[in-house]
PDB file of C-alpha atoms in Angstrom:
ATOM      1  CA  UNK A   1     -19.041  99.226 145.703  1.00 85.00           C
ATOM      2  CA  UNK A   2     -16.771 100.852 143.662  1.00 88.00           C
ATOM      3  CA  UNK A   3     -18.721 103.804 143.378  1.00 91.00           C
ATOM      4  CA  UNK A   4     -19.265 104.640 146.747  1.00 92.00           C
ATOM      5  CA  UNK A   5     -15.515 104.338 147.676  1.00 94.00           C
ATOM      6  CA  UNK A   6     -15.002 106.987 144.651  1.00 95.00           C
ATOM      7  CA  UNK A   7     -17.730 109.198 145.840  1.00 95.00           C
ATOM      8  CA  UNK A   8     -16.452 108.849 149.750  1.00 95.00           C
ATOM      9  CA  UNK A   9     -12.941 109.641 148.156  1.00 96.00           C
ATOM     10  CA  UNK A  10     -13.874 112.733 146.179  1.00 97.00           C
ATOM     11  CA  UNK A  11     -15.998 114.144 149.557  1.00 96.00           C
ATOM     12  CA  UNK A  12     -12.998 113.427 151.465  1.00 96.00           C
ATOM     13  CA  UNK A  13     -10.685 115.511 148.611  1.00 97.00           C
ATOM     14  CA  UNK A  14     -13.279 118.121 148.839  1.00 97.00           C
ATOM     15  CA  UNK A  15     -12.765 118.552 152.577  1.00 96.00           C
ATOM     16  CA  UNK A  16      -9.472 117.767 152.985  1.00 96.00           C
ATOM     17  CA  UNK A  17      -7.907 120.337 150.433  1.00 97.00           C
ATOM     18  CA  UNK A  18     -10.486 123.150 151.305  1.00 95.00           C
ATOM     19  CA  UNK A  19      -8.246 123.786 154.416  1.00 92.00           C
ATOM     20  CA  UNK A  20      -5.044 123.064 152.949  1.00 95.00           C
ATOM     21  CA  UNK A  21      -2.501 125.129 152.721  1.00 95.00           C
ATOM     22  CA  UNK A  22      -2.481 126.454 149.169  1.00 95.00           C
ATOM     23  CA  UNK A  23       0.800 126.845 149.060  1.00 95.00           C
ATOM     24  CA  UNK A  24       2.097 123.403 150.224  1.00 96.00           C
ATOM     25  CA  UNK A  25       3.556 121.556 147.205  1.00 96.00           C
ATOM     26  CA  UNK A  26       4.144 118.344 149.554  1.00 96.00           C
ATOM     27  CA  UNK A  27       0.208 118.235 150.577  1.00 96.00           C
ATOM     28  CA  UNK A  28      -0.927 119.404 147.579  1.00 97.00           C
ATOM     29  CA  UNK A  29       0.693 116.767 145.389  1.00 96.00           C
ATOM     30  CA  UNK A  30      -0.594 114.069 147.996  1.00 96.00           C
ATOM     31  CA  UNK A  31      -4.169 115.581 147.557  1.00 97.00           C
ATOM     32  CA  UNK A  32      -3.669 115.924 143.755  1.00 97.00           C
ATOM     33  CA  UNK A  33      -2.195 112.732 143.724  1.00 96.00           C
ATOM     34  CA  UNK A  34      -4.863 111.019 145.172  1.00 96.00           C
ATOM     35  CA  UNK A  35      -7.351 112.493 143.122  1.00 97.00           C
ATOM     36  CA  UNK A  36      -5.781 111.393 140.008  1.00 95.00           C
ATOM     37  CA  UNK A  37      -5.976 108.284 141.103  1.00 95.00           C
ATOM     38  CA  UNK A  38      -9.448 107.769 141.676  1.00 95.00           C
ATOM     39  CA  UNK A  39      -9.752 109.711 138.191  1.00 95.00           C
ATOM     40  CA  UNK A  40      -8.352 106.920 136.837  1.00 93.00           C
ATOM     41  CA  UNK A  41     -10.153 104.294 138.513  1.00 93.00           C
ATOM     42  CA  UNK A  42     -13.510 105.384 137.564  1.00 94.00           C
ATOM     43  CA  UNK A  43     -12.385 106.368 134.092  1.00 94.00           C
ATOM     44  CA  UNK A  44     -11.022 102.206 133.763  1.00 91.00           C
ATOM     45  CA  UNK A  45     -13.987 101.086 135.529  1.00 91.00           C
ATOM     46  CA  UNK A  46     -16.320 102.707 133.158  1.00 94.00           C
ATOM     47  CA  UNK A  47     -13.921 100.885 129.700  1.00 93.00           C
ATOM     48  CA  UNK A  48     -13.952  97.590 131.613  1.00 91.00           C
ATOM     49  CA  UNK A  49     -18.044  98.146 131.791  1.00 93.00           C
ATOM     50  CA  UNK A  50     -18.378  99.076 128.112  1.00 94.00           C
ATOM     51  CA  UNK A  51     -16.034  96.797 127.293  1.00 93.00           C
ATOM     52  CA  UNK A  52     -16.891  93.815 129.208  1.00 92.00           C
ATOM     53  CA  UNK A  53     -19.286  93.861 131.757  1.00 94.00           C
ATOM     54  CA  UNK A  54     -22.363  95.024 129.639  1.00 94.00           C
ATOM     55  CA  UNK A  55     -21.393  93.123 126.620  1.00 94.00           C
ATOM     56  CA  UNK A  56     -20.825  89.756 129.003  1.00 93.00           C
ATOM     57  CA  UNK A  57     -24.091  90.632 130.308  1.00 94.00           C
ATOM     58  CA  UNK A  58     -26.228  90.910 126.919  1.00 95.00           C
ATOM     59  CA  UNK A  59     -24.650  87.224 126.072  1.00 93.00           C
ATOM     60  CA  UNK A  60     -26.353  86.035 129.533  1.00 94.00           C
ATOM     61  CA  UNK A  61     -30.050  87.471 129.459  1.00 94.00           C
ATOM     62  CA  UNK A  62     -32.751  85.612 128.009  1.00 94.00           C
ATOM     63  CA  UNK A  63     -33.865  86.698 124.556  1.00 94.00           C
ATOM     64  CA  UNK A  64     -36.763  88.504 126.071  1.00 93.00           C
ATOM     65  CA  UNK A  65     -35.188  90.603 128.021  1.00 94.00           C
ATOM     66  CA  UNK A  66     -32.237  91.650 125.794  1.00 95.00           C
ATOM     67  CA  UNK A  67     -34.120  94.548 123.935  1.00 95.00           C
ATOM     68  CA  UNK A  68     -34.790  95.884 127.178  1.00 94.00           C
ATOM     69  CA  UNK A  69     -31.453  95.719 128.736  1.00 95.00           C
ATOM     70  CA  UNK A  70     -30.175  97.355 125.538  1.00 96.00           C
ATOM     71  CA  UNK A  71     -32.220 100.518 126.577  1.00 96.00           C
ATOM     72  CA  UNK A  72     -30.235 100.612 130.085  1.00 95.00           C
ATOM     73  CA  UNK A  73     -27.240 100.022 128.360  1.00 96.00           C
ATOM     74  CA  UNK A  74     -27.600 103.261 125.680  1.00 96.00           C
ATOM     75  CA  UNK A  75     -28.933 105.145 128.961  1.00 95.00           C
ATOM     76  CA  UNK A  76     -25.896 104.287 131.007  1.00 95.00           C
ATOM     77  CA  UNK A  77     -23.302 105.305 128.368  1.00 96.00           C
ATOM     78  CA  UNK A  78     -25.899 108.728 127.956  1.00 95.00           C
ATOM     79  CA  UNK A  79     -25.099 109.070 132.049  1.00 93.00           C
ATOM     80  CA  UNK A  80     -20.438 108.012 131.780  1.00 95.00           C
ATOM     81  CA  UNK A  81     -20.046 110.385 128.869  1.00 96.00           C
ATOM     82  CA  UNK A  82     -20.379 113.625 130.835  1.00 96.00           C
ATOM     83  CA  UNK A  83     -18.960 111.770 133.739  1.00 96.00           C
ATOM     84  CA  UNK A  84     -16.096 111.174 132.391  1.00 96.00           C
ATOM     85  CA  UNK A  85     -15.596 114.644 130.943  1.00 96.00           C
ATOM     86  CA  UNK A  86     -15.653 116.315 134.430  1.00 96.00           C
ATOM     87  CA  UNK A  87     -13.306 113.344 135.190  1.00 95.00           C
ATOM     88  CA  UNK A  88     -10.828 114.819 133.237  1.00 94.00           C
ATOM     89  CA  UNK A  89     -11.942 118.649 134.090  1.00 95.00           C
ATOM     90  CA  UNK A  90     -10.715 117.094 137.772  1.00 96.00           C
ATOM     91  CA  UNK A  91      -7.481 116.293 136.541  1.00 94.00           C
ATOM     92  CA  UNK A  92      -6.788 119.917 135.120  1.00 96.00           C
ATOM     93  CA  UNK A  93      -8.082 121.457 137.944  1.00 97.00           C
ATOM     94  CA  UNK A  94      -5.642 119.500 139.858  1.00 96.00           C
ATOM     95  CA  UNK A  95      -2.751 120.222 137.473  1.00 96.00           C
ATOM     96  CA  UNK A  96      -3.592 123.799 137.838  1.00 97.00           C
ATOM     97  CA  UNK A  97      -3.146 123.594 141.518  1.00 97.00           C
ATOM     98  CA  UNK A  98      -0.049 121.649 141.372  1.00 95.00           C
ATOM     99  CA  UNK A  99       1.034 124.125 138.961  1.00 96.00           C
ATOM    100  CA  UNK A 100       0.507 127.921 140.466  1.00 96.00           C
ATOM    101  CA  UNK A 101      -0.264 126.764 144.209  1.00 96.00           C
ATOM    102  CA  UNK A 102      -2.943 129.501 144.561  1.00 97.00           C
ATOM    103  CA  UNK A 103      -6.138 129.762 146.848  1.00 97.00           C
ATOM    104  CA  UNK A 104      -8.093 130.222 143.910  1.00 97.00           C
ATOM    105  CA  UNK A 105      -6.373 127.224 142.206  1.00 97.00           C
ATOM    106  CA  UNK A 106      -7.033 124.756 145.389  1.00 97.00           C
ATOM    107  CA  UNK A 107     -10.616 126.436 146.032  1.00 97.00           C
ATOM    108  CA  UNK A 108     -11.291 125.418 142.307  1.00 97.00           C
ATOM    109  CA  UNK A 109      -9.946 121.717 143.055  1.00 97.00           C
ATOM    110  CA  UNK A 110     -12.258 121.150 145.617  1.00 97.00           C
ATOM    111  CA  UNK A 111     -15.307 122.649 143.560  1.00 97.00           C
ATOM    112  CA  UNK A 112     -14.367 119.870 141.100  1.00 97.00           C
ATOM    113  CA  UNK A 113     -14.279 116.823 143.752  1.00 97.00           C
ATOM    114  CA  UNK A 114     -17.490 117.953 144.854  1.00 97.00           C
ATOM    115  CA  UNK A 115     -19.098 118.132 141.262  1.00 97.00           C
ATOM    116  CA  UNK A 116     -17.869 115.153 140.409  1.00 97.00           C
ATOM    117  CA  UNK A 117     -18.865 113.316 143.603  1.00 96.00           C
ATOM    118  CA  UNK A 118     -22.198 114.620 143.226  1.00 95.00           C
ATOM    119  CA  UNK A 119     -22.200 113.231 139.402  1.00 95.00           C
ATOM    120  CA  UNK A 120     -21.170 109.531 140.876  1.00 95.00           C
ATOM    121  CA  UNK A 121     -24.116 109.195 142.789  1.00 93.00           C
ATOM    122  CA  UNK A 122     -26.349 110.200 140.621  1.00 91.00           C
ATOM    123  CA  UNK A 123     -25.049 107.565 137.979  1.00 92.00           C
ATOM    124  CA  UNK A 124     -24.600 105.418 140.482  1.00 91.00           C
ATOM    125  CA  UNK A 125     -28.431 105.187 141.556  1.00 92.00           C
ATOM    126  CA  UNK A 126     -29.811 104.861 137.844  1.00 90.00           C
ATOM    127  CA  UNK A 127     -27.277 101.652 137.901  1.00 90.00           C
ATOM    128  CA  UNK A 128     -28.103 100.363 140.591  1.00 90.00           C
ATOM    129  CA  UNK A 129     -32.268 100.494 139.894  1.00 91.00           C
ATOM    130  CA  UNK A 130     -31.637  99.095 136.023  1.00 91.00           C
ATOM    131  CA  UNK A 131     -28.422  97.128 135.162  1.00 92.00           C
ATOM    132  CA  UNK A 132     -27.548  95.731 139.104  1.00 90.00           C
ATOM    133  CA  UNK A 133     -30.244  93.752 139.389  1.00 92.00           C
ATOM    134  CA  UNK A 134     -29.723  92.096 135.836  1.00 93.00           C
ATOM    135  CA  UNK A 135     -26.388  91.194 136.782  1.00 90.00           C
ATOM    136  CA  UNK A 136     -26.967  89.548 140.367  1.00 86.00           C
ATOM    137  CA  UNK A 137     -29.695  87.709 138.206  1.00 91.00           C
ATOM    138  CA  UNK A 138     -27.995  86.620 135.041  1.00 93.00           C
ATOM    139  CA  UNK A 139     -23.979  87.105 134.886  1.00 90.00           C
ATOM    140  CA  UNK A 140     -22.508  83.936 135.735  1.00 88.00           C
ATOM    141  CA  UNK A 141     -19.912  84.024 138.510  1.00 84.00           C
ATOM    142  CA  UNK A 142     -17.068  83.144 136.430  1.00 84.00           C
ATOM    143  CA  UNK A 143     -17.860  86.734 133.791  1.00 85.00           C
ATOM    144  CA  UNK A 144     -18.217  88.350 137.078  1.00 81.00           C
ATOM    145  CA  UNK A 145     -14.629  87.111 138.048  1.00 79.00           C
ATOM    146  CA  UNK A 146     -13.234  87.911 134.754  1.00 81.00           C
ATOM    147  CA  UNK A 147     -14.345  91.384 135.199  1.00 81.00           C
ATOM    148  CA  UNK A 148     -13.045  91.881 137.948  1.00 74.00           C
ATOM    149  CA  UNK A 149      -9.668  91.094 137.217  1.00 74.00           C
ATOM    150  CA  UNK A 150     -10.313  93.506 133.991  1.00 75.00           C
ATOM    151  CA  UNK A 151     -10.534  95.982 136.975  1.00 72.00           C
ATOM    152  CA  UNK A 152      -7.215  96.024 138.282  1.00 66.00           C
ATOM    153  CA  UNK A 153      -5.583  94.957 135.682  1.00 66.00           C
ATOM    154  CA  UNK A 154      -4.064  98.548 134.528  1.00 74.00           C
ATOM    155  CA  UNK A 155      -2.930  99.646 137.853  1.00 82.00           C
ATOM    156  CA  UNK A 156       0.769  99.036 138.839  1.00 85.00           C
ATOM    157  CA  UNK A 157       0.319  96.298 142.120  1.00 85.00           C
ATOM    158  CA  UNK A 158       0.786  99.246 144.775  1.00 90.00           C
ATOM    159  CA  UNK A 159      -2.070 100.955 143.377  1.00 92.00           C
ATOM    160  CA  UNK A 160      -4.384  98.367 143.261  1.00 90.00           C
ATOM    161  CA  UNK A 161      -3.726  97.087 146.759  1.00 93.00           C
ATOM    162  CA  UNK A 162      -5.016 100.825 147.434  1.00 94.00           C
ATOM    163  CA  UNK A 163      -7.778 100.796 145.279  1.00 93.00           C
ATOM    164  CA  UNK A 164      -8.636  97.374 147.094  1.00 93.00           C
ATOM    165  CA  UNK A 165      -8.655  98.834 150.508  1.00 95.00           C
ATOM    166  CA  UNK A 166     -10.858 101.413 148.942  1.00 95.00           C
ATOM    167  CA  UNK A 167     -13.499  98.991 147.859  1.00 93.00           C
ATOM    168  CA  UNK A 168     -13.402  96.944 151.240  1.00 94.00           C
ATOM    169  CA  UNK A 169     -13.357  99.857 153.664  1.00 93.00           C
ATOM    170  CA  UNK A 170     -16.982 100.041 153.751  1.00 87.00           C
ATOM    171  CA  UNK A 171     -18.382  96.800 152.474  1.00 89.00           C
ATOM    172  CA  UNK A 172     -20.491  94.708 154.127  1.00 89.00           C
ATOM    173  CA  UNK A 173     -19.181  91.145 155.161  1.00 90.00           C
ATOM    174  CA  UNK A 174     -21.029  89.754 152.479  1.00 90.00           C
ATOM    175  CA  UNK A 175     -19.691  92.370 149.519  1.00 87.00           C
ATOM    176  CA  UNK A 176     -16.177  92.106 151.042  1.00 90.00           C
ATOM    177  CA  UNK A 177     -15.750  88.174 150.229  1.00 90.00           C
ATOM    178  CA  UNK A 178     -17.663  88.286 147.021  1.00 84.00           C
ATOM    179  CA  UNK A 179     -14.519  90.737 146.031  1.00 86.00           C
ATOM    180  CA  UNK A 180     -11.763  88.556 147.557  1.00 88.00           C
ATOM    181  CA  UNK A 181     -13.016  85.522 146.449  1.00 86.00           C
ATOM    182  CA  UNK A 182     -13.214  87.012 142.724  1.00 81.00           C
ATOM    183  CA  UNK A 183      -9.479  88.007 143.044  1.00 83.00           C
ATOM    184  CA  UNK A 184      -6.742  85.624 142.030  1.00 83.00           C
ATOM    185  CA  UNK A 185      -4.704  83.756 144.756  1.00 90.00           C
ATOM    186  CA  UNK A 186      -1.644  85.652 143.885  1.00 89.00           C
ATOM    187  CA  UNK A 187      -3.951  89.260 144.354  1.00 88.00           C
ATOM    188  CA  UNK A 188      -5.525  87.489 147.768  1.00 91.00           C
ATOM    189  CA  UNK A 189      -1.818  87.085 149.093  1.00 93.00           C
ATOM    190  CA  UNK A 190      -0.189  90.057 148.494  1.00 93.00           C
ATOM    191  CA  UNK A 191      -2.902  91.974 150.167  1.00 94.00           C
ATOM    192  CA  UNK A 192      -3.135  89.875 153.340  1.00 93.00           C
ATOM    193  CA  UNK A 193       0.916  89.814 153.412  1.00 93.00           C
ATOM    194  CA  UNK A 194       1.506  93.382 152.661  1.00 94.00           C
ATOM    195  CA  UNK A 195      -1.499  95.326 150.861  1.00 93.00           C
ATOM    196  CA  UNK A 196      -3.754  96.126 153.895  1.00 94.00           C
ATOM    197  CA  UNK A 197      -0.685  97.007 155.672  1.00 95.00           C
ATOM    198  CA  UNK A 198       0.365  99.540 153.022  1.00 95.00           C
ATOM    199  CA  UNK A 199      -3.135 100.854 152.398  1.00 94.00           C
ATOM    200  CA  UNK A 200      -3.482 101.953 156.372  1.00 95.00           C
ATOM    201  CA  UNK A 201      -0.865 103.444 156.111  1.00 95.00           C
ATOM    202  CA  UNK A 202      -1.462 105.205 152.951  1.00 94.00           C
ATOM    203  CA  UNK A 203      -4.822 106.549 154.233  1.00 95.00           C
ATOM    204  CA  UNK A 204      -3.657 107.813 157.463  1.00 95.00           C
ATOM    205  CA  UNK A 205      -1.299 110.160 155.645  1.00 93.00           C
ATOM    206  CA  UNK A 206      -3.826 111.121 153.565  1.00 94.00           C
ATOM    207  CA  UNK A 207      -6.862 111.892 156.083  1.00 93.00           C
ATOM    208  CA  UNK A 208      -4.749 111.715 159.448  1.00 90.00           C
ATOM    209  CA  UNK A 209      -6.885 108.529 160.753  1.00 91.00           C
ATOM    210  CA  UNK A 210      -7.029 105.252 160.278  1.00 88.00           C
ATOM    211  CA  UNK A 211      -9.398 103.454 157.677  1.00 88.00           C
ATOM    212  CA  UNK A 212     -12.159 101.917 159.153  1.00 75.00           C
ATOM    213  CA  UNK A 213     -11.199  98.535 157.654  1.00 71.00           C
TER     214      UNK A 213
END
């Protein structure tokens, strides 16, 4: 889930800043600023997975199936290495924009959303056929919960009510109240009271239309 709100994200960044203005240092740091954050994200995500998730996962297979599930592991952290390096090449190419406001500077930018969107999917799929279906097997729902929490953790609250509406936009009903049910009462609150609120209208300043959440 969380990949395909960062790979929507980064198409939308690719779009979106193609025709901006260059030269506007109010869009451009929205657009800049909205990459960085999604940097981030995935850049956290893929600690909280090395970290956590695959270790939490190795404890929960059978013995016959850890050796295997080792092999996915070493493949997956094979696939986030360059990831995460044209991660951070996003983040210069957005400083560089911020910096001299120049067509060539924003064209660049955009290049880089698009790379690295590309690059999400791509990981994205190999997960998806060898380590997701271990974990909807085997990780028990209260690791899965921890992780979770592992997930937000870093993010002042604003940001993570964002990177919530993120997730949700496009999740199925299903998806959508695994997530909520994961997050802590306190987390649940604040985005019914105020977070949903705050992430329409974060998104409609950002792409000029409402989320479809």
């Amino acid at each position: 889930m969380l990949h395909r709100a960062v790979h929507r994200e980064l198409r939308l960044l690719a779009e979106l800043s193609s025709w901006a203005s260059a030269g506007d240092a109010a869009r451009t740091a929205e657009l800049t600023r909205h990459a960085d954050l999604v940097s981030r994200v995935l850049l956290g995500h893929h600690a909280v997975e090395r970290e956590r998730l695959w270790p939490a996962l190795l404890r929960s297979l059978p013995a016959a199936e850890v050796d295997g599930a080792r092999w996915h592991v070493a493949a997956w952290a094979a696939r986030t290495a360059p990831l995460d390096s044209l991660l951070r090449d996003l983040s210069i190419a957005a400083r560089e924009w911020a910096a001299t406001g120049s067509p060539a500077a924003r064209d660049a930018f955009a290049g880089a959303c698009g790379i690295v969107a590309d690059a999400v999917v791509a990981s994205a799929a190999a997960d998806e056929a060898d380590l997701v279906p271990l974990l909807a097997v085997h990780l028990p729902a209260a690791e899965w919960a921890a992780v979770v929490r592992a997930s937000g953790a870093a993010l002042p609250g604003r940001e993570q009510m964002l990177v919530l509406g993120l997730v949700l936009e496009d999740a199925s009903a299903i998806d959508r109240a695994r997530v909520l049910a994961a997050l802590s009462p306190a987390v649940r609150t604040a985005w019914r009271a105020v977070g949903r609120r705050d992430f329409r209208a974060a998104v409609v300043r950002l792409r000029g239309v409402p989320p479809g959440l």
